[in-house]
Amino acid sequence: MTTSARKSAEIKAIDPVWDAVRAGAQQIVTAEPSLSNLAYSTILNHETFEQALAHRLAARLHHDDVSADLIRQAFAETLADAPGIGEAARVDLAATLERDPACHRAIEPLLFFKGYQAIQTHRFAHAMYKAGRRDFALYLQSRASQVFQADINPAVPMGKGIMLDHGTGLVIGETAVVGDNVSMLQNVTLGGTGKSDQDRHPKIGNG
């Protein structure tokens, strides 16, 4: 093994967020055996946090129009080109665990919190939008709006450390910007100013 390969393996081995998520899955298997299949299929059968994230989101977004398998494939391709999605998703998870008093374990946002799932779906949609896959990005926006009740235009750049509590009723328009370390509750609208084009939506700064 080359030095660079060894360092890469060591970096992958040190992933406290993923370790905490897996520990939570093991707790579910022990405490609630009826949810064992969910814990294994979503978390424990995967090697990385990114794989588990893509699997969970695809399962939530599945529809006859575009199956979970096709969505997972698209997410895998997107992760290969935009690996920063995984880093941002980890920071969002940590922010949710820190700021949401109803969140007690790292696994909970990934499995159950639609606000967290909506933000992560947007991260994939935004990366696809930037890569020229506009139609797939718009499909994800539409489907996420149906499933999570949060409507975020795929053009919107989103910082890290986003905590979206509940998520129901969130609307963020095309030219909005959301910075790092932002918390939003339900029924937040970053809506248009009435202009017909160009810069039409609010900008949320860091913190």
PDB file of N, CA and C in Angstrom, residues 9-48:
ATOM      1  N   ALA A   9      -6.885   5.574   3.805  1.00  0.00           N
ATOM      2  CA  ALA A   9      -7.573   4.564   4.601  1.00  0.00           C
ATOM      3  C   ALA A   9      -7.715   5.027   6.049  1.00  0.00           C
ATOM      4  N   GLU A  10      -6.684   5.691   6.566  1.00  0.00           N
ATOM      5  CA  GLU A  10      -6.745   6.175   7.942  1.00  0.00           C
ATOM      6  C   GLU A  10      -7.798   7.263   8.086  1.00  0.00           C
ATOM      7  N   ILE A  11      -7.880   8.161   7.078  1.00  0.00           N
ATOM      8  CA  ILE A  11      -8.867   9.230   7.125  1.00  0.00           C
ATOM      9  C   ILE A  11     -10.280   8.657   7.117  1.00  0.00           C
ATOM     10  N   LYS A  12     -10.512   7.663   6.261  1.00  0.00           N
ATOM     11  CA  LYS A  12     -11.831   7.049   6.194  1.00  0.00           C
ATOM     12  C   LYS A  12     -12.193   6.351   7.494  1.00  0.00           C
ATOM     13  N   ALA A  13     -11.193   5.835   8.194  1.00  0.00           N
ATOM     14  CA  ALA A  13     -11.454   5.099   9.424  1.00  0.00           C
ATOM     15  C   ALA A  13     -11.866   6.032  10.558  1.00  0.00           C
ATOM     16  N   ILE A  14     -11.476   7.312  10.463  1.00  0.00           N
ATOM     17  CA  ILE A  14     -11.786   8.278  11.508  1.00  0.00           C
ATOM     18  C   ILE A  14     -12.987   9.111  11.063  1.00  0.00           C
ATOM     19  N   ASP A  15     -14.145   8.698  11.483  1.00  0.00           N
ATOM     20  CA  ASP A  15     -15.384   9.360  11.080  1.00  0.00           C
ATOM     21  C   ASP A  15     -16.347   9.311  12.263  1.00  0.00           C
ATOM     22  N   PRO A  16     -16.187  10.235  13.223  1.00  0.00           N
ATOM     23  CA  PRO A  16     -16.988  10.163  14.451  1.00  0.00           C
ATOM     24  C   PRO A  16     -18.490  10.283  14.215  1.00  0.00           C
ATOM     25  N   VAL A  17     -18.905  11.048  13.211  1.00  0.00           N
ATOM     26  CA  VAL A  17     -20.341  11.170  12.937  1.00  0.00           C
ATOM     27  C   VAL A  17     -20.905   9.831  12.484  1.00  0.00           C
ATOM     28  N   TRP A  18     -20.211   9.182  11.543  1.00  0.00           N
ATOM     29  CA  TRP A  18     -20.652   7.882  11.052  1.00  0.00           C
ATOM     30  C   TRP A  18     -20.624   6.848  12.173  1.00  0.00           C
ATOM     31  N   ASP A  19     -19.596   6.896  13.011  1.00  0.00           N
ATOM     32  CA  ASP A  19     -19.523   5.966  14.143  1.00  0.00           C
ATOM     33  C   ASP A  19     -20.711   6.158  15.081  1.00  0.00           C
ATOM     34  N   ALA A  20     -21.089   7.425  15.315  1.00  0.00           N
ATOM     35  CA  ALA A  20     -22.214   7.708  16.206  1.00  0.00           C
ATOM     36  C   ALA A  20     -23.532   7.247  15.588  1.00  0.00           C
ATOM     37  N   VAL A  21     -23.670   7.414  14.273  1.00  0.00           N
ATOM     38  CA  VAL A  21     -24.882   6.959  13.589  1.00  0.00           C
ATOM     39  C   VAL A  21     -24.997   5.440  13.674  1.00  0.00           C
ATOM     40  N   ARG A  22     -23.895   4.739  13.438  1.00  0.00           N
ATOM     41  CA  ARG A  22     -23.915   3.277  13.508  1.00  0.00           C
ATOM     42  C   ARG A  22     -24.212   2.795  14.931  1.00  0.00           C
ATOM     43  N   ALA A  23     -23.662   3.486  15.921  1.00  0.00           N
ATOM     44  CA  ALA A  23     -23.951   3.118  17.303  1.00  0.00           C
ATOM     45  C   ALA A  23     -25.447   3.267  17.598  1.00  0.00           C
ATOM     46  N   GLY A  24     -26.048   4.321  17.060  1.00  0.00           N
ATOM     47  CA  GLY A  24     -27.484   4.504  17.236  1.00  0.00           C
ATOM     48  C   GLY A  24     -28.289   3.400  16.569  1.00  0.00           C
ATOM     49  N   ALA A  25     -27.827   2.957  15.404  1.00  0.00           N
ATOM     50  CA  ALA A  25     -28.511   1.858  14.715  1.00  0.00           C
ATOM     51  C   ALA A  25     -28.441   0.571  15.527  1.00  0.00           C
ATOM     52  N   GLN A  26     -27.302   0.318  16.124  1.00  0.00           N
ATOM     53  CA  GLN A  26     -27.163  -0.867  16.978  1.00  0.00           C
ATOM     54  C   GLN A  26     -28.085  -0.779  18.184  1.00  0.00           C
ATOM     55  N   GLN A  27     -28.244   0.405  18.737  1.00  0.00           N
ATOM     56  CA  GLN A  27     -29.163   0.587  19.859  1.00  0.00           C
ATOM     57  C   GLN A  27     -30.596   0.279  19.446  1.00  0.00           C
ATOM     58  N   ILE A  28     -30.982   0.704  18.242  1.00  0.00           N
ATOM     59  CA  ILE A  28     -32.330   0.434  17.752  1.00  0.00           C
ATOM     60  C   ILE A  28     -32.555  -1.065  17.598  1.00  0.00           C
ATOM     61  N   VAL A  29     -31.570  -1.762  17.037  1.00  0.00           N
ATOM     62  CA  VAL A  29     -31.685  -3.216  16.861  1.00  0.00           C
ATOM     63  C   VAL A  29     -31.918  -3.904  18.206  1.00  0.00           C
ATOM     64  N   THR A  30     -31.212  -3.439  19.220  1.00  0.00           N
ATOM     65  CA  THR A  30     -31.323  -4.040  20.548  1.00  0.00           C
ATOM     66  C   THR A  30     -32.638  -3.676  21.241  1.00  0.00           C
ATOM     67  N   ALA A  31     -32.991  -2.396  21.178  1.00  0.00           N
ATOM     68  CA  ALA A  31     -34.144  -1.913  21.944  1.00  0.00           C
ATOM     69  C   ALA A  31     -35.467  -2.129  21.232  1.00  0.00           C
ATOM     70  N   GLU A  32     -35.459  -2.144  19.885  1.00  0.00           N
ATOM     71  CA  GLU A  32     -36.691  -2.245  19.117  1.00  0.00           C
ATOM     72  C   GLU A  32     -36.473  -3.197  17.940  1.00  0.00           C
ATOM     73  N   PRO A  33     -36.472  -4.504  18.207  1.00  0.00           N
ATOM     74  CA  PRO A  33     -36.189  -5.488  17.147  1.00  0.00           C
ATOM     75  C   PRO A  33     -37.087  -5.371  15.922  1.00  0.00           C
ATOM     76  N   SER A  34     -38.291  -4.855  16.102  1.00  0.00           N
ATOM     77  CA  SER A  34     -39.197  -4.719  14.958  1.00  0.00           C
ATOM     78  C   SER A  34     -38.683  -3.717  13.929  1.00  0.00           C
ATOM     79  N   LEU A  35     -37.741  -2.871  14.338  1.00  0.00           N
ATOM     80  CA  LEU A  35     -37.142  -1.902  13.410  1.00  0.00           C
ATOM     81  C   LEU A  35     -35.759  -2.340  12.937  1.00  0.00           C
ATOM     82  N   SER A  36     -35.403  -3.593  13.191  1.00  0.00           N
ATOM     83  CA  SER A  36     -34.074  -4.088  12.803  1.00  0.00           C
ATOM     84  C   SER A  36     -33.841  -3.986  11.306  1.00  0.00           C
ATOM     85  N   ASN A  37     -34.864  -4.316  10.528  1.00  0.00           N
ATOM     86  CA  ASN A  37     -34.697  -4.255   9.074  1.00  0.00           C
ATOM     87  C   ASN A  37     -34.384  -2.833   8.617  1.00  0.00           C
ATOM     88  N   LEU A  38     -35.057  -1.854   9.216  1.00  0.00           N
ATOM     89  CA  LEU A  38     -34.783  -0.451   8.897  1.00  0.00           C
ATOM     90  C   LEU A  38     -33.351  -0.088   9.264  1.00  0.00           C
ATOM     91  N   ALA A  39     -32.930  -0.495  10.457  1.00  0.00           N
ATOM     92  CA  ALA A  39     -31.575  -0.158  10.913  1.00  0.00           C
ATOM     93  C   ALA A  39     -30.506  -0.780  10.027  1.00  0.00           C
ATOM     94  N   TYR A  40     -30.722  -2.030   9.635  1.00  0.00           N
ATOM     95  CA  TYR A  40     -29.722  -2.701   8.800  1.00  0.00           C
ATOM     96  C   TYR A  40     -29.740  -2.173   7.370  1.00  0.00           C
ATOM     97  N   SER A  41     -30.920  -2.081   6.773  1.00  0.00           N
ATOM     98  CA  SER A  41     -30.979  -1.674   5.361  1.00  0.00           C
ATOM     99  C   SER A  41     -30.541  -0.233   5.163  1.00  0.00           C
ATOM    100  N   THR A  42     -30.798   0.611   6.155  1.00  0.00           N
ATOM    101  CA  THR A  42     -30.477   2.026   6.015  1.00  0.00           C
ATOM    102  C   THR A  42     -29.069   2.365   6.497  1.00  0.00           C
ATOM    103  N   ILE A  43     -28.611   1.710   7.553  1.00  0.00           N
ATOM    104  CA  ILE A  43     -27.338   2.101   8.170  1.00  0.00           C
ATOM    105  C   ILE A  43     -26.309   0.971   8.163  1.00  0.00           C
ATOM    106  N   LEU A  44     -26.616  -0.116   8.811  1.00  0.00           N
ATOM    107  CA  LEU A  44     -25.593  -1.111   9.133  1.00  0.00           C
ATOM    108  C   LEU A  44     -25.099  -1.892   7.925  1.00  0.00           C
ATOM    109  N   ASN A  45     -25.855  -1.940   6.862  1.00  0.00           N
ATOM    110  CA  ASN A  45     -25.410  -2.641   5.653  1.00  0.00           C
ATOM    111  C   ASN A  45     -24.543  -1.774   4.740  1.00  0.00           C
ATOM    112  N   HIS A  46     -24.251  -0.562   5.159  1.00  0.00           N
ATOM    113  CA  HIS A  46     -23.482   0.361   4.329  1.00  0.00           C
ATOM    114  C   HIS A  46     -22.107   0.626   4.937  1.00  0.00           C
ATOM    115  N   GLU A  47     -21.143   0.910   4.082  1.00  0.00           N
ATOM    116  CA  GLU A  47     -19.765   1.113   4.538  1.00  0.00           C
ATOM    117  C   GLU A  47     -19.475   2.557   4.913  1.00  0.00           C
ATOM    118  N   THR A  48     -20.210   3.495   4.328  1.00  0.00           N
ATOM    119  CA  THR A  48     -19.918   4.907   4.574  1.00  0.00           C
ATOM    120  C   THR A  48     -21.190   5.687   4.898  1.00  0.00           C
TER     121      THR A  48
END
